[in-house]
Amino acid sequence: MIPKAVYWDMDGTLIDSEPLHEEALVVALRGLGIKPPPDLHERVLGVAAYPVYEMLRDEFGLDLPFDDWIVHKYAHYLREAPRLKPRPGALEIFRDLKARGVEQGVVSNSDRLIVDANLRALDIHEAGMRTVSRNDVRNGKPDPEPYLRAAWLTGIDPADSVVMEDSRPGATSGLAAGMRTIFWPEAPQSGPAGALNADSAEAVRAYLGLK
């Protein structure tokens, strides 16, 4: 059965941007003379900017104030964002749902300027689109607040909604909001208890009732 609303995580789910996020982190850290940890990707996947900053400050000696640090990181990301591509299969699903009249939105742990840059790269930045960034809520994922705000914006009951996520913090957020949650990671792994695990775009389509 096709849901009334589908809320998409952005980075790694709708757009293939996680490599650029990691690249931007690496460039910023090396520019400050800090060697990036080998497990950087695993430690930052799905995590909002400030907790990442706290980890780098506390464990790796980053001594810039947060506002100065984020300028360093975002400068590289925003410069390179126009080259980003959608995750294979994701945009086709997005457009099929749109054609069926399903309400859709983007719910991200990234800041507003990153969300907007990604939407422009995908060419789906249009008037009336419901989007929730980390700047729009008090608590980011894994807290349920971002997805509950999306439900408030659309006026659709969480029970009639589906969350699309590629990270465990994001999937945890969707489940805590009372929404059916499809966990579609880029690398094979099991999602949190209660999530629907998908290993392909075809599996996602089946969960969404698309044929």
PDB file of C-alpha atoms in Angstrom, residues 71-174:
ATOM      1  CA  VAL A  71      33.263  27.907   7.601  1.00  0.00           C
ATOM      2  CA  HIS A  72      36.356  25.830   6.796  1.00  0.00           C
ATOM      3  CA  LYS A  73      34.349  22.665   6.219  1.00  0.00           C
ATOM      4  CA  TYR A  74      31.496  24.166   4.238  1.00  0.00           C
ATOM      5  CA  ALA A  75      33.732  26.218   1.943  1.00  0.00           C
ATOM      6  CA  HIS A  76      34.943  23.079   0.169  1.00  0.00           C
ATOM      7  CA  TYR A  77      31.548  21.368   0.234  1.00  0.00           C
ATOM      8  CA  LEU A  78      29.624  24.281  -1.262  1.00  0.00           C
ATOM      9  CA  ARG A  79      32.247  24.815  -3.940  1.00  0.00           C
ATOM     10  CA  GLU A  80      31.962  21.189  -5.066  1.00  0.00           C
ATOM     11  CA  ALA A  81      28.221  20.611  -4.475  1.00  0.00           C
ATOM     12  CA  PRO A  82      27.137  21.304  -8.093  1.00  0.00           C
ATOM     13  CA  ARG A  83      28.876  18.078  -9.188  1.00  0.00           C
ATOM     14  CA  LEU A  84      26.804  15.892  -6.863  1.00  0.00           C
ATOM     15  CA  LYS A  85      24.564  13.208  -8.335  1.00  0.00           C
ATOM     16  CA  PRO A  86      21.449  11.481  -6.996  1.00  0.00           C
ATOM     17  CA  ARG A  87      21.816   8.101  -5.393  1.00  0.00           C
ATOM     18  CA  PRO A  88      21.110   5.512  -8.107  1.00  0.00           C
ATOM     19  CA  GLY A  89      17.400   4.703  -8.157  1.00  0.00           C
ATOM     20  CA  ALA A  90      16.402   7.294  -5.555  1.00  0.00           C
ATOM     21  CA  LEU A  91      15.271  10.130  -7.792  1.00  0.00           C
ATOM     22  CA  GLU A  92      13.222   7.747  -9.919  1.00  0.00           C
ATOM     23  CA  ILE A  93      11.374   6.622  -6.781  1.00  0.00           C
ATOM     24  CA  PHE A  94      10.909  10.248  -5.712  1.00  0.00           C
ATOM     25  CA  ARG A  95       9.376  11.142  -9.074  1.00  0.00           C
ATOM     26  CA  ASP A  96       7.137   8.054  -9.166  1.00  0.00           C
ATOM     27  CA  LEU A  97       5.756   8.943  -5.736  1.00  0.00           C
ATOM     28  CA  LYS A  98       5.227  12.539  -6.829  1.00  0.00           C
ATOM     29  CA  ALA A  99       3.293  11.352  -9.893  1.00  0.00           C
ATOM     30  CA  ARG A 100       1.017   9.373  -7.574  1.00  0.00           C
ATOM     31  CA  GLY A 101       0.289  12.415  -5.432  1.00  0.00           C
ATOM     32  CA  VAL A 102       2.274  11.265  -2.407  1.00  0.00           C
ATOM     33  CA  GLU A 103       3.352  14.111  -0.119  1.00  0.00           C
ATOM     34  CA  GLN A 104       7.141  14.178   0.163  1.00  0.00           C
ATOM     35  CA  GLY A 105       9.699  16.097   2.128  1.00  0.00           C
ATOM     36  CA  VAL A 106      13.386  16.160   3.000  1.00  0.00           C
ATOM     37  CA  VAL A 107      14.485  15.775   6.621  1.00  0.00           C
ATOM     38  CA  SER A 108      18.200  16.247   7.194  1.00  0.00           C
ATOM     39  CA  ASN A 109      20.731  16.537   9.988  1.00  0.00           C
ATOM     40  CA  SER A 110      22.651  18.947   7.757  1.00  0.00           C
ATOM     41  CA  ASP A 111      22.442  22.721   8.013  1.00  0.00           C
ATOM     42  CA  ARG A 112      20.025  24.677   5.832  1.00  0.00           C
ATOM     43  CA  LEU A 113      22.640  25.919   3.343  1.00  0.00           C
ATOM     44  CA  ILE A 114      23.777  22.328   2.712  1.00  0.00           C
ATOM     45  CA  VAL A 115      20.211  21.077   2.252  1.00  0.00           C
ATOM     46  CA  ASP A 116      19.481  23.854  -0.235  1.00  0.00           C
ATOM     47  CA  ALA A 117      22.742  23.273  -2.136  1.00  0.00           C
ATOM     48  CA  ASN A 118      21.905  19.574  -2.434  1.00  0.00           C
ATOM     49  CA  LEU A 119      18.359  20.249  -3.611  1.00  0.00           C
ATOM     50  CA  ARG A 120      19.714  22.554  -6.316  1.00  0.00           C
ATOM     51  CA  ALA A 121      22.192  19.873  -7.401  1.00  0.00           C
ATOM     52  CA  LEU A 122      19.280  17.437  -7.775  1.00  0.00           C
ATOM     53  CA  ASP A 123      17.150  20.066  -9.547  1.00  0.00           C
ATOM     54  CA  ILE A 124      14.242  19.456  -7.166  1.00  0.00           C
ATOM     55  CA  HIS A 125      14.486  22.765  -5.300  1.00  0.00           C
ATOM     56  CA  GLU A 126      10.959  24.021  -5.886  1.00  0.00           C
ATOM     57  CA  ALA A 127       8.409  26.238  -4.184  1.00  0.00           C
ATOM     58  CA  GLY A 128       6.287  24.499  -1.592  1.00  0.00           C
ATOM     59  CA  MET A 129       8.695  21.642  -0.924  1.00  0.00           C
ATOM     60  CA  ARG A 130       8.659  20.634   2.742  1.00  0.00           C
ATOM     61  CA  THR A 131      12.184  20.514   4.148  1.00  0.00           C
ATOM     62  CA  VAL A 132      13.539  20.227   7.672  1.00  0.00           C
ATOM     63  CA  SER A 133      17.192  21.026   8.356  1.00  0.00           C
ATOM     64  CA  ARG A 134      19.207  20.833  11.573  1.00  0.00           C
ATOM     65  CA  ASN A 135      18.636  24.582  11.940  1.00  0.00           C
ATOM     66  CA  ASP A 136      14.864  24.077  12.130  1.00  0.00           C
ATOM     67  CA  VAL A 137      14.739  21.909  15.263  1.00  0.00           C
ATOM     68  CA  ARG A 138      16.102  21.943  18.784  1.00  0.00           C
ATOM     69  CA  ASN A 139      17.198  18.293  18.650  1.00  0.00           C
ATOM     70  CA  GLY A 140      18.564  16.541  15.582  1.00  0.00           C
ATOM     71  CA  LYS A 141      18.441  12.861  14.713  1.00  0.00           C
ATOM     72  CA  PRO A 142      18.350  10.339  16.419  1.00  0.00           C
ATOM     73  CA  ASP A 143      15.744  12.380  18.310  1.00  0.00           C
ATOM     74  CA  PRO A 144      12.266  12.087  16.709  1.00  0.00           C
ATOM     75  CA  GLU A 145      11.807  15.872  16.522  1.00  0.00           C
ATOM     76  CA  PRO A 146      12.931  16.326  12.875  1.00  0.00           C
ATOM     77  CA  TYR A 147      10.453  13.778  11.515  1.00  0.00           C
ATOM     78  CA  LEU A 148       7.665  14.948  13.804  1.00  0.00           C
ATOM     79  CA  ARG A 149       8.202  18.472  12.485  1.00  0.00           C
ATOM     80  CA  ALA A 150       7.883  17.133   8.933  1.00  0.00           C
ATOM     81  CA  ALA A 151       4.589  15.498   9.889  1.00  0.00           C
ATOM     82  CA  TRP A 152       3.400  18.799  11.369  1.00  0.00           C
ATOM     83  CA  LEU A 153       4.354  20.657   8.186  1.00  0.00           C
ATOM     84  CA  THR A 154       2.415  18.263   5.969  1.00  0.00           C
ATOM     85  CA  GLY A 155      -0.476  17.648   8.369  1.00  0.00           C
ATOM     86  CA  ILE A 156      -0.215  13.894   7.805  1.00  0.00           C
ATOM     87  CA  ASP A 157      -0.352  11.432  10.684  1.00  0.00           C
ATOM     88  CA  PRO A 158       3.025   9.797  11.407  1.00  0.00           C
ATOM     89  CA  ALA A 159       1.296   6.405  11.233  1.00  0.00           C
ATOM     90  CA  ASP A 160       0.497   7.094   7.562  1.00  0.00           C
ATOM     91  CA  SER A 161       4.057   8.113   6.751  1.00  0.00           C
ATOM     92  CA  VAL A 162       7.273   6.411   5.671  1.00  0.00           C
ATOM     93  CA  VAL A 163      10.845   7.476   6.417  1.00  0.00           C
ATOM     94  CA  MET A 164      13.714   6.774   4.003  1.00  0.00           C
ATOM     95  CA  GLU A 165      17.116   6.551   5.708  1.00  0.00           C
ATOM     96  CA  ASP A 166      20.639   5.293   5.118  1.00  0.00           C
ATOM     97  CA  SER A 167      22.045   5.769   8.655  1.00  0.00           C
ATOM     98  CA  ARG A 168      21.223   4.208  12.006  1.00  0.00           C
ATOM     99  CA  PRO A 169      20.759   7.595  13.763  1.00  0.00           C
ATOM    100  CA  GLY A 170      18.309   8.618  11.052  1.00  0.00           C
ATOM    101  CA  ALA A 171      16.404   5.342  11.125  1.00  0.00           C
ATOM    102  CA  THR A 172      16.229   5.539  14.914  1.00  0.00           C
ATOM    103  CA  SER A 173      14.715   9.022  14.563  1.00  0.00           C
ATOM    104  CA  GLY A 174      12.063   7.816  12.131  1.00  0.00           C
TER     105      GLY A 174
END
